[in-house]
CSV table of C-alpha atoms and ligand atoms in Angstrom, one decimal:
chain,number,residue,atom,x,y,z
A,19,MET,CA,-42.2,12.6,2.3
A,20,VAL,CA,-41.0,11.0,5.1
A,21,SER,CA,-37.7,9.6,6.9
A,22,PRO,CA,-35.6,6.3,6.9
A,23,THR,CA,-37.5,5.9,10.3
A,24,GLY,CA,-41.5,6.8,9.8
A,25,CYS,CA,-41.4,10.9,9.8
A,26,PRO,CA,-42.1,13.2,7.3
A,27,VAL,CA,-39.5,15.5,7.3
A,28,SER,CA,-40.5,19.3,6.8
A,29,GLU,CA,-40.3,21.1,3.4
A,30,ARG,CA,-37.3,23.3,4.0
A,31,ALA,CA,-34.8,19.5,4.5
A,32,ALA,CA,-37.0,17.9,1.3
A,33,ALA,CA,-35.3,21.0,-0.5
A,34,PHE,CA,-32.0,20.7,1.9
A,35,THR,CA,-28.9,20.6,-1.0
A,36,PRO,CA,-25.0,20.9,0.1
A,37,PHE,CA,-24.5,20.2,-3.5
A,38,GLU,CA,-25.1,23.6,-4.5
A,39,GLY,CA,-26.7,26.9,-4.0
A,40,ASP,CA,-26.9,28.4,-0.5
A,41,TYR,CA,-24.6,25.8,0.9
A,42,GLN,CA,-21.2,26.6,-1.1
A,43,LEU,CA,-21.7,29.9,-0.4
A,44,ASP,CA,-22.0,29.4,3.9
A,45,PRO,CA,-22.7,26.7,4.7
A,46,ALA,CA,-23.5,28.7,8.8
A,47,GLU,CA,-25.8,30.4,7.5
A,48,ALA,CA,-27.6,28.4,5.2
A,49,LEU,CA,-28.1,26.0,7.9
A,50,ARG,CA,-29.5,28.6,10.9
A,51,TRP,CA,-32.9,27.6,9.6
A,52,ALA,CA,-32.5,24.0,11.6
A,53,ARG,CA,-30.6,25.5,14.3
A,54,ALA,CA,-32.8,27.1,15.4
A,55,GLN,CA,-35.8,24.5,14.9
A,56,GLU,CA,-34.8,20.9,13.2
A,57,PRO,CA,-31.3,20.7,14.5
A,58,VAL,CA,-31.0,17.1,12.9
A,59,PHE,CA,-33.5,15.7,9.3
A,60,TYR,CA,-33.7,13.1,7.4
A,61,SER,CA,-32.3,14.9,3.5
A,62,PRO,CA,-33.9,13.0,1.0
A,63,GLN,CA,-31.2,14.4,-1.4
A,64,LEU,CA,-28.1,13.8,0.6
A,65,GLY,CA,-29.7,10.6,2.2
A,66,TYR,CA,-27.6,11.5,4.7
A,67,TRP,CA,-29.4,12.7,8.4
A,68,VAL,CA,-28.0,16.2,9.0
A,69,VAL,CA,-26.3,17.0,12.8
A,70,THR,CA,-26.3,20.9,13.1
A,71,ARG,CA,-25.9,21.8,16.0
A,72,TYR,CA,-22.5,22.3,18.8
A,73,GLU,CA,-22.8,19.6,21.5
A,74,ASP,CA,-24.6,17.1,19.2
A,75,VAL,CA,-22.3,17.2,16.5
A,76,LYS,CA,-19.4,16.7,18.7
A,77,ALA,CA,-22.0,13.7,20.5
A,78,VAL,CA,-21.4,12.8,17.5
A,79,PHE,CA,-18.0,12.9,17.0
A,80,ARG,CA,-17.3,11.7,20.2
A,81,ASP,CA,-18.4,8.3,20.4
A,82,ASN,CA,-16.8,7.1,17.6
A,83,ILE,CA,-17.9,3.6,18.5
A,84,LEU,CA,-21.7,4.3,17.5
A,85,PHE,CA,-20.4,6.5,14.8
A,86,SER,CA,-18.1,4.8,12.9
A,87,PRO,CA,-16.5,7.1,10.7
A,88,ALA,CA,-16.2,4.2,8.3
A,89,ASN,CA,-17.9,6.4,5.4
A,90,ALA,CA,-15.7,8.8,5.6
A,91,LEU,CA,-14.4,8.9,2.5
A,92,GLU,CA,-17.3,6.9,0.8
A,93,LYS,CA,-18.2,8.7,-2.4
A,94,VAL,CA,-20.8,11.1,-2.3
A,95,THR,CA,-22.5,10.5,-5.2
A,96,PRO,CA,-22.4,6.5,-7.0
A,97,LEU,CA,-19.9,5.8,-9.9
A,98,THR,CA,-21.6,5.3,-13.3
A,99,PRO,CA,-19.9,1.9,-14.9
A,100,GLU,CA,-18.2,3.7,-17.2
A,101,ALA,CA,-16.2,5.1,-14.5
A,102,ALA,CA,-15.7,2.0,-12.4
A,103,LYS,CA,-14.3,0.1,-15.0
A,104,VAL,CA,-12.3,3.0,-15.8
A,105,LEU,CA,-10.5,2.9,-12.6
A,106,GLU,CA,-10.2,-1.0,-12.4
A,107,ARG,CA,-8.3,-0.3,-15.4
A,108,TYR,CA,-5.7,1.6,-13.4
A,109,ASN,CA,-6.3,-1.1,-9.7
A,110,TYR,CA,-7.7,0.9,-8.1
A,111,LYS,CA,-8.1,0.4,-3.7
A,112,LEU,CA,-8.8,3.7,-2.5
A,113,GLU,CA,-9.1,1.5,1.3
A,114,ARG,CA,-9.1,2.1,5.2
A,115,THR,CA,-6.6,5.3,5.9
A,116,MET,CA,-6.9,6.6,9.4
A,117,VAL,CA,-9.6,8.7,9.0
A,118,ASN,CA,-11.9,5.5,8.2
A,119,GLU,CA,-10.5,3.0,10.2
A,120,ASP,CA,-12.2,1.5,13.2
A,121,GLU,CA,-11.2,0.3,16.8
A,122,PRO,CA,-9.3,-1.5,17.9
A,123,GLN,CA,-6.7,-1.4,14.6
A,124,HIS,CA,-7.6,2.6,14.3
A,125,MET,CA,-6.1,3.5,17.5
A,126,GLU,CA,-3.5,0.8,17.8
A,127,ARG,CA,-1.8,2.2,13.7
A,128,ARG,CA,-2.9,5.8,15.3
A,129,ARG,CA,0.2,5.2,18.8
A,130,LEU,CA,2.8,3.7,16.1
A,131,LEU,CA,2.5,6.2,13.9
A,132,MET,CA,1.7,9.8,16.8
A,133,ASP,CA,5.5,10.3,16.6
A,134,ALA,CA,6.0,12.3,13.8
A,135,PHE,CA,3.4,15.0,15.1
A,136,ILE,CA,4.4,15.2,18.7
A,137,PRO,CA,5.5,19.2,19.4
A,138,GLU,CA,9.2,19.1,18.9
A,139,LYS,CA,9.5,17.3,15.9
A,140,LEU,CA,6.8,20.0,14.1
A,141,GLU,CA,9.1,22.7,15.8
A,142,LYS,CA,12.5,22.1,13.0
A,143,HIS,CA,9.1,23.0,9.7
A,144,GLU,CA,8.8,25.9,11.2
A,145,PRO,CA,12.1,27.7,10.0
A,146,MET,CA,11.1,25.9,6.5
A,147,VAL,CA,7.7,27.5,6.9
A,148,ARG,CA,9.4,30.9,7.4
A,149,GLU,CA,11.9,30.6,4.5
A,150,LEU,CA,9.2,29.4,1.8
A,151,THR,CA,7.0,32.7,3.4
A,152,ARG,CA,9.4,35.9,3.1
A,153,ALA,CA,11.5,34.0,-1.3
A,154,TYR,CA,7.5,33.8,-2.3
A,155,VAL,CA,6.5,36.9,-0.8
A,156,ASP,CA,10.4,39.0,-1.5
A,157,ARG,CA,8.9,37.9,-5.6
A,158,ILE,CA,5.5,39.8,-4.7
A,159,VAL,CA,6.4,42.9,-2.6
A,160,ASP,CA,7.2,45.5,-5.2
A,161,ARG,CA,5.0,44.2,-8.0
A,162,GLY,CA,1.4,46.0,-6.1
A,163,HIS,CA,-0.6,43.1,-6.5
A,164,ALA,CA,-1.5,39.0,-6.0
A,165,ASP,CA,-3.3,36.7,-6.3
A,166,LEU,CA,-2.9,35.2,-2.2
A,167,VAL,CA,-4.3,31.4,-3.6
A,168,LYS,CA,-2.8,31.1,-6.9
A,169,ASP,CA,0.1,32.7,-5.8
A,170,ILE,CA,1.0,31.6,-2.7
A,171,PHE,CA,-1.3,30.0,-0.4
A,172,TYR,CA,-0.8,26.8,-2.5
A,173,GLU,CA,2.1,25.5,-3.6
A,174,ILE,CA,3.3,26.4,0.4
A,175,PRO,CA,1.1,24.1,2.6
A,176,LEU,CA,1.5,21.5,-0.4
A,177,THR,CA,6.2,22.1,-0.5
A,178,VAL,CA,5.8,21.8,2.9
A,179,ALA,CA,3.3,18.5,3.3
A,180,LEU,CA,5.8,16.8,0.7
A,181,HIS,CA,8.8,17.5,3.1
A,182,PHE,CA,6.6,16.6,6.1
A,183,LEU,CA,5.5,13.4,4.5
A,184,GLY,CA,9.1,12.6,2.8
A,185,VAL,CA,8.2,12.4,-0.9
A,186,PRO,CA,10.3,13.6,-3.3
A,187,GLU,CA,9.0,17.5,-5.0
A,188,GLU,CA,6.5,16.5,-7.8
A,189,GLY,CA,5.0,18.5,-9.6
A,190,VAL,CA,2.9,21.5,-8.6
A,191,GLU,CA,0.5,21.5,-11.1
A,192,LYS,CA,-0.4,17.5,-11.4
A,193,LEU,CA,-0.9,17.5,-7.6
A,194,ARG,CA,-3.4,19.9,-7.6
A,195,ARG,CA,-5.0,17.8,-10.5
A,196,PHE,CA,-5.2,15.1,-8.5
A,197,ALA,CA,-6.1,16.6,-5.3
A,198,VAL,CA,-8.9,18.3,-7.6
A,199,ALA,CA,-10.8,15.0,-9.1
A,200,HIS,CA,-9.8,13.1,-6.1
A,201,THR,CA,-12.4,15.6,-4.6
A,202,LEU,CA,-15.1,15.9,-6.7
A,203,ASN,CA,-15.0,12.5,-6.7
A,204,THR,CA,-15.8,11.8,-2.8
A,205,TRP,CA,-17.1,14.6,-1.5
A,206,GLY,CA,-18.6,16.2,-5.3
A,207,ARG,CA,-21.5,15.6,-7.5
A,208,PRO,CA,-19.6,14.9,-11.0
A,209,THR,CA,-22.2,14.4,-14.1
A,210,PRO,CA,-21.7,10.9,-15.7
A,211,GLU,CA,-19.3,13.3,-18.2
A,212,GLU,CA,-17.6,14.7,-15.4
A,213,GLN,CA,-16.7,11.6,-14.3
A,214,LEU,CA,-15.1,10.1,-17.2
A,215,GLU,CA,-12.7,12.4,-16.8
A,216,ILE,CA,-12.0,12.4,-13.2
A,217,VAL,CA,-11.9,8.9,-12.4
A,218,GLU,CA,-8.7,9.4,-15.2
A,219,ASN,CA,-7.5,12.1,-12.8
A,220,VAL,CA,-7.7,10.0,-9.6
A,221,GLY,CA,-7.0,6.1,-11.7
A,222,GLN,CA,-3.4,7.9,-12.7
A,223,PHE,CA,-3.0,9.8,-9.4
A,224,TRP,CA,-3.5,6.4,-7.3
A,225,GLN,CA,-0.7,5.1,-9.3
A,226,THR,CA,1.8,8.5,-9.2
A,227,ALA,CA,1.4,7.7,-5.0
A,228,ASN,CA,2.5,4.0,-5.4
A,229,GLU,CA,5.1,4.7,-7.5
A,230,ILE,CA,5.9,7.0,-4.8
A,231,LEU,CA,5.4,4.2,-1.7
A,232,ASP,CA,7.0,2.0,-3.9
A,233,THR,CA,10.2,4.2,-4.3
A,234,MET,CA,10.6,4.0,-0.2
A,235,ILE,CA,10.0,0.2,0.1
A,236,ALA,CA,12.7,-0.5,-1.6
A,237,ASP,CA,14.5,1.7,0.4
A,238,PRO,CA,12.9,2.7,3.5
A,239,THR,CA,15.7,4.7,5.2
A,240,GLY,CA,14.8,8.2,4.4
A,241,GLU,CA,13.6,10.7,6.4
A,242,GLY,CA,9.6,11.4,6.5
A,243,TRP,CA,5.9,10.4,8.4
A,244,MET,CA,5.1,8.3,5.1
A,245,TYR,CA,9.3,6.1,5.3
A,246,ASP,CA,7.8,5.8,9.1
A,247,THR,CA,5.2,4.0,8.1
A,248,VAL,CA,6.9,1.9,5.8
A,249,ARG,CA,9.7,1.1,8.3
A,250,GLU,CA,6.2,0.7,11.2
A,251,HIS,CA,5.0,-1.6,8.1
A,252,ARG,CA,8.0,-4.0,9.1
A,253,LYS,CA,7.6,-4.2,12.1
A,254,HIS,CA,3.5,-4.7,12.2
A,255,PRO,CA,2.4,-5.5,8.9
A,256,ASP,CA,-0.7,-6.6,11.2
A,257,ILE,CA,-1.3,-3.2,12.2
A,258,VAL,CA,0.0,-0.9,9.9
A,259,THR,CA,-1.0,-3.0,6.7
A,260,GLU,CA,0.1,-3.1,2.5
A,261,SER,CA,-3.6,-1.9,2.3
A,262,TYR,CA,-3.3,1.3,4.9
A,263,MET,CA,-0.4,2.0,3.3
A,264,ARG,CA,-1.6,2.4,0.2
A,265,SER,CA,-4.1,4.0,0.8
A,266,MET,CA,-3.0,7.0,3.1
A,267,MET,CA,-0.2,7.5,0.6
A,268,MET,CA,-2.8,9.0,-1.5
A,269,ALA,CA,-5.1,10.5,0.7
A,270,ILE,CA,-2.7,11.8,2.4
A,271,LEU,CA,-1.4,13.3,-0.6
A,272,ALA,CA,-4.0,15.7,-0.6
A,273,ALA,CA,-5.2,16.1,3.0
A,274,ALA,CA,-1.8,17.1,3.7
A,275,HIS,CA,-1.8,20.4,2.1
A,276,GLU,CA,-5.5,21.3,0.4
A,277,THR,CA,-6.7,21.5,3.8
A,278,THR,CA,-3.9,23.9,5.1
A,279,SER,CA,-3.6,25.8,2.4
A,280,ASN,CA,-7.7,26.9,2.2
A,281,ALA,CA,-7.5,27.8,6.0
A,282,THR,CA,-5.5,30.4,5.0
A,283,ALA,CA,-6.6,31.5,2.2
A,284,ASN,CA,-10.2,31.7,4.1
A,285,ALA,CA,-8.3,33.3,7.5
A,286,PHE,CA,-7.0,35.6,4.9
A,287,TRP,CA,-10.3,35.9,3.4
A,288,ILE,CA,-11.8,36.7,7.1
A,289,LEU,CA,-9.5,38.7,9.1
A,290,LEU,CA,-9.6,40.9,4.7
A,291,ASN,CA,-12.5,40.9,4.7
A,292,ASN,CA,-12.4,42.5,9.2
A,293,ARG,CA,-10.4,45.3,8.4
A,294,ASN,CA,-10.2,46.5,12.2
A,295,ALA,CA,-9.3,42.4,12.8
A,296,TRP,CA,-6.4,42.6,10.7
A,297,ASP,CA,-5.5,46.0,11.9
A,298,GLU,CA,-5.5,45.1,15.0
A,299,ILE,CA,-2.8,42.3,14.1
A,300,CYS,CA,-0.7,44.3,12.0
A,301,GLU,CA,-0.4,46.6,15.3
A,302,ASN,CA,-0.1,43.2,17.7
A,303,PRO,CA,1.1,40.1,16.5
A,304,ALA,CA,1.0,39.1,20.0
A,305,LEU,CA,-2.7,38.5,18.7
A,306,ILE,CA,-1.5,35.9,16.0
A,307,PRO,CA,-2.2,32.7,17.6
A,308,SER,CA,-5.6,33.9,19.2
A,309,ALA,CA,-6.8,35.2,15.4
A,310,VAL,CA,-5.4,31.7,13.9
A,311,GLU,CA,-8.2,29.5,16.4
A,312,GLU,CA,-11.4,32.2,15.3
A,313,CYS,CA,-10.6,31.4,11.4
A,314,LEU,CA,-10.8,28.6,12.0
A,315,ARG,CA,-13.7,28.7,13.9
A,316,MET,CA,-15.4,30.8,11.4
A,317,GLY,CA,-13.0,29.6,8.5
A,318,GLY,CA,-12.4,26.5,9.0
A,319,SER,CA,-10.7,24.1,6.2
A,320,ILE,CA,-13.0,21.7,5.8
A,321,VAL,CA,-17.0,22.3,7.0
A,322,ALA,CA,-18.7,18.9,7.3
A,323,TRP,CA,-17.6,15.2,7.7
A,324,ARG,CA,-19.0,12.0,8.0
A,325,ARG,CA,-20.4,9.0,10.3
A,326,VAL,CA,-22.5,5.5,10.1
A,327,ALA,CA,-24.3,4.6,13.6
A,328,THR,CA,-23.8,1.2,14.0
A,329,ASP,CA,-26.8,0.8,15.9
A,330,GLU,CA,-29.5,2.9,16.4
A,331,ALA,CA,-29.2,6.0,17.6
A,332,GLN,CA,-30.9,9.7,19.7
A,333,VAL,CA,-28.8,12.5,18.4
A,334,GLY,CA,-30.1,15.6,19.3
A,335,GLY,CA,-34.2,13.6,20.4
A,336,VAL,CA,-34.1,12.3,16.6
A,337,THR,CA,-34.5,8.3,16.4
A,338,ILE,CA,-31.1,7.3,13.9
A,339,PRO,CA,-31.5,4.5,12.8
A,340,LYS,CA,-28.6,1.5,12.6
A,341,GLY,CA,-26.8,2.1,9.2
A,342,GLY,CA,-28.2,5.6,9.1
A,343,LYS,CA,-25.4,8.0,7.9
A,344,LEU,CA,-24.9,11.0,10.0
A,345,PHE,CA,-23.3,14.8,7.5
A,346,ILE,CA,-21.9,15.7,11.1
A,347,VAL,CA,-21.5,19.9,9.4
A,348,GLN,CA,-18.8,21.7,12.0
A,349,ALA,CA,-18.9,25.4,10.3
A,350,SER,CA,-23.3,25.2,11.4
A,351,ALA,CA,-21.8,23.8,15.0
A,352,ASN,CA,-19.2,26.8,14.7
A,353,GLN,CA,-21.6,29.0,14.5
A,354,ASP,CA,-23.9,27.9,16.7
A,355,ALA,CA,-25.6,30.8,19.9
A,356,ALA,CA,-26.5,27.9,22.1
A,357,HIS,CA,-22.3,27.7,22.2
A,358,TRP,CA,-21.1,30.8,21.2
A,359,GLU,CA,-21.6,34.2,22.1
A,360,ASN,CA,-22.6,36.3,18.6
A,361,PRO,CA,-20.8,33.3,16.8
A,362,ASP,CA,-21.6,35.2,13.6
A,363,GLU,CA,-18.6,38.2,15.0
A,364,VAL,CA,-15.0,38.2,14.0
A,365,ASP,CA,-13.3,38.1,17.5
A,366,ILE,CA,-10.1,38.0,18.0
A,367,TYR,CA,-10.1,38.2,21.6
A,368,ARG,CA,-12.7,35.5,22.0
A,369,ASP,CA,-10.8,33.0,24.1
A,370,ASN,CA,-13.1,30.5,23.5
A,371,ALA,CA,-12.2,30.3,19.9
A,372,ALA,CA,-10.5,26.8,19.8
A,373,GLU,CA,-13.3,24.7,21.7
A,374,HIS,CA,-13.9,25.0,17.2
A,375,MET,CA,-15.3,21.6,15.3
A,376,SER,CA,-13.0,21.9,12.1
A,377,PHE,CA,-10.2,20.0,13.5
A,378,GLY,CA,-13.5,17.0,14.4
A,379,TYR,CA,-13.0,15.9,18.0
A,380,GLY,CA,-12.9,12.5,20.0
A,381,ALA,CA,-10.2,9.4,19.0
A,382,HIS,CA,-10.1,11.2,15.5
A,383,GLN,CA,-9.6,14.2,16.0
A,384,CYS,CA,-6.7,15.6,13.6
A,385,MET,CA,-3.2,14.3,13.4
A,386,GLY,CA,-1.6,17.2,11.6
A,387,LYS,CA,-3.8,20.3,13.0
A,388,ASN,CA,-0.7,21.9,14.7
A,389,ILE,CA,1.6,22.0,11.3
A,390,ALA,CA,-2.0,23.8,9.7
A,391,ARG,CA,-1.7,26.1,12.5
A,392,MET,CA,2.1,26.7,13.0
A,393,GLU,CA,1.5,27.4,9.0
A,394,MET,CA,-1.2,29.5,9.3
A,395,ARG,CA,1.0,32.2,12.2
A,396,VAL,CA,3.7,32.0,9.8
A,397,PHE,CA,2.1,33.3,7.1
A,398,LEU,CA,-0.5,36.0,8.9
A,399,GLU,CA,3.0,36.8,10.7
A,400,GLU,CA,5.3,38.0,7.9
A,401,PHE,CA,2.1,39.2,6.0
A,402,THR,CA,1.6,41.7,8.3
A,403,ARG,CA,4.9,42.4,9.1
A,404,ARG,CA,5.4,44.3,5.2
A,405,LEU,CA,2.2,44.4,3.7
A,406,PRO,CA,-0.1,45.9,6.2
A,407,HIS,CA,-1.5,47.8,4.0
A,408,MET,CA,-2.1,45.2,1.7
A,409,LYS,CA,-6.1,45.3,0.7
A,410,LEU,CA,-8.7,42.4,-1.6
A,411,ALA,CA,-9.5,44.1,-4.5
A,412,GLY,CA,-13.0,44.5,-5.4
A,413,GLY,CA,-15.6,43.1,-7.3
A,414,GLN,CA,-14.1,39.6,-5.9
A,415,ARG,CA,-17.0,36.9,-4.9
A,416,PHE,CA,-15.6,34.3,-3.0
A,417,GLU,CA,-15.5,30.8,-4.8
A,418,ASN,CA,-15.3,26.8,-4.4
A,419,LEU,CA,-14.5,23.5,-6.0
A,420,PRO,CA,-18.7,22.8,-5.4
A,421,ASN,CA,-18.4,19.9,-3.0
A,422,ILE,CA,-20.2,19.0,0.4
A,423,SER,CA,-16.7,19.0,2.9
A,424,PHE,CA,-13.8,21.3,1.4
A,425,ARG,CA,-14.0,24.8,1.5
A,426,GLY,CA,-12.1,28.2,0.3
A,427,PRO,CA,-11.6,30.5,-2.3
A,428,SER,CA,-9.6,29.2,-5.3
A,429,HIS,CA,-7.9,32.8,-5.8
A,430,ILE,CA,-8.4,36.0,-3.7
A,431,HIS,CA,-7.2,39.4,-5.5
A,432,VAL,CA,-4.8,41.9,-3.4
A,433,GLU,CA,-3.2,45.2,-4.4
A,434,TRP,CA,-1.3,47.8,-2.4
A,435,ASP,CA,0.9,50.4,-2.8
A,436,PRO,CA,4.7,49.0,-2.8
A,437,ALA,CA,5.7,52.5,-2.5
A,438,GLU,CA,3.8,52.5,1.1
A,439,ASN,CA,5.6,49.2,1.9
A,440,PRO,CA,7.3,49.7,5.7
A,441,GLU,CA,11.0,48.4,4.3
A,442,ARG,CA,11.3,51.4,2.0
A,443,ARG,CA,10.2,53.8,4.3
A,444,ASP,CA,12.1,52.1,7.3
A,445,PRO,CA,14.7,49.3,5.5
B,515,HEM,C1,-8.3,13.9,10.3
B,515,HEM,C2,-9.4,18.6,9.0
B,515,HEM,C3,-4.3,19.8,8.5
B,515,HEM,C4,-3.8,14.5,8.9
B,515,HEM,C5,-9.0,15.6,9.9
B,515,HEM,C6,-10.6,14.8,10.2
B,515,HEM,C7,-10.4,16.6,10.2
B,515,HEM,C8,-9.6,17.3,9.9
B,515,HEM,C9,-12.3,17.5,10.1
B,515,HEM,C10,-11.3,14.8,11.2
B,515,HEM,C11,-11.4,14.1,12.1
B,515,HEM,C12,-12.5,13.5,13.0
B,515,HEM,O1,-13.5,12.6,12.3
B,515,HEM,O2,-13.0,14.0,14.2
B,515,HEM,C13,-8.1,19.8,9.1
B,515,HEM,C14,-7.9,20.2,8.8
B,515,HEM,C15,-6.3,21.0,8.6
B,515,HEM,C16,-6.1,19.8,9.1
B,515,HEM,C17,-9.8,21.5,8.9
B,515,HEM,C18,-5.9,22.1,8.1
B,515,HEM,C19,-6.9,23.6,8.7
B,515,HEM,C20,-4.2,18.1,8.0
B,515,HEM,C21,-2.8,18.0,8.4
B,515,HEM,C22,-2.5,17.1,8.5
B,515,HEM,C23,-3.6,16.0,9.1
B,515,HEM,C24,-1.6,19.3,7.9
B,515,HEM,C25,-1.3,15.8,7.7
B,515,HEM,C26,0.4,16.5,7.9
B,515,HEM,C27,-4.6,13.7,9.5
B,515,HEM,C28,-4.5,13.1,9.8
B,515,HEM,C29,-6.2,12.5,10.3
B,515,HEM,C30,-6.6,13.7,10.5
B,515,HEM,C31,-3.4,11.6,9.7
B,515,HEM,C32,-6.1,11.5,10.5
B,515,HEM,C33,-6.9,11.2,12.5
B,515,HEM,C34,-7.4,10.2,12.9
B,515,HEM,O3,-8.1,9.6,12.1
B,515,HEM,O4,-7.1,9.1,13.7
B,515,HEM,N1,-8.7,16.3,10.4
B,515,HEM,N2,-6.7,18.7,8.7
B,515,HEM,N3,-4.2,17.0,8.6
B,515,HEM,N4,-5.9,15.0,9.6
B,515,HEM,FE1,-6.4,16.9,9.3
């Protein structure tokens, strides 16, 4: 077997699949061999060049001209003709948003829409996150057990995201269903039968997003990032285009909370499995911001992202042909021994943890990174204060929605003795 450039494909490269097995369990571990022996390889099962080392992942992110993000939201599994018909019926047209836009349009748009993300503007969301977290913890604190994902980590980031976007509270269950369908549709490998069910939900998602946007367009005086977008569209329709608004409304309804829910769940999973680190942040909450960063390194919620080479290029000494698609695995970069000391250890004192690739890098680096960091910090501050004695319930496995990019446990069952709650001992 040979790659598109005619080079032989090794046995391990030929066997690599990100849709199941080891990669789904632990992507960094699954690519340990590649970081050591074949850091850039062609995966025939995926049809992409897989990039695994820190320096190469960063270099690809850095050059968004040679490595265009145009394929970032491309469906990794082609639609069957039947599924395509369903989406046509819904008039589905997800096109360029921000994350998959090329220059110069991308940066012109990003600049016009940056305001809501500046730190002073973000500060005003923190009290809401804290109040919500306190209210949700109140509900469970005397219960002695919880599923953190189901009870808390899904709903709060969703509520915060809707508030940030200016979207009225939509049904949680419905949006959850839509977001799962969008993930599987874009980054999963559903069977033809599964595709039919998924595209119905994706079509409804598109419709719902458009209805919300139409209400905003009819009266664009509200507060929130999507209202800003509608107003900027009026002033600069050729930069903040109609197609952008429609595509972004749907994409961000999923991206703004799924990523944060998953990253928070990953952080709790990591810290509760590394009890010393958990105990240390309970003792000393000043360590929480660096624990957040270390958890983003070890358990970022986007584990891989995509680019396409606009010309022949070299990555880690390997020639990528023009049009070659790249699968850049941030989770692997985040545990590359060439960049990190003791890469597989959770070390909340690590001074360079913020160099992780979980938010991407360069011109497209995540705009919402500081919202996510703030939410994760507040969750940890509230839980370590009120339930420091919380423990993972036994016999759990990390179960993830099978897909190539988004990662987070579907459940985290925890338990504690309510008689030991600090607030009972020290009212
Ligand atoms: C882009 C990760 C939360 C909005 C991205 C990218 C990644 C990412 C990997 C692509 C970066 C690149 O191509 O270089 C994450 C993670 C999050 C998170 C891990 C949570 C832990 C959020 C939130 C928002 C958001 C809460 C909005 C409220 C965006 C936007 C872009 C983006 C608008 C496109 C930026 C551009 O292309 O210029 N994010 N994200 N993200 N993210 Fe996030």
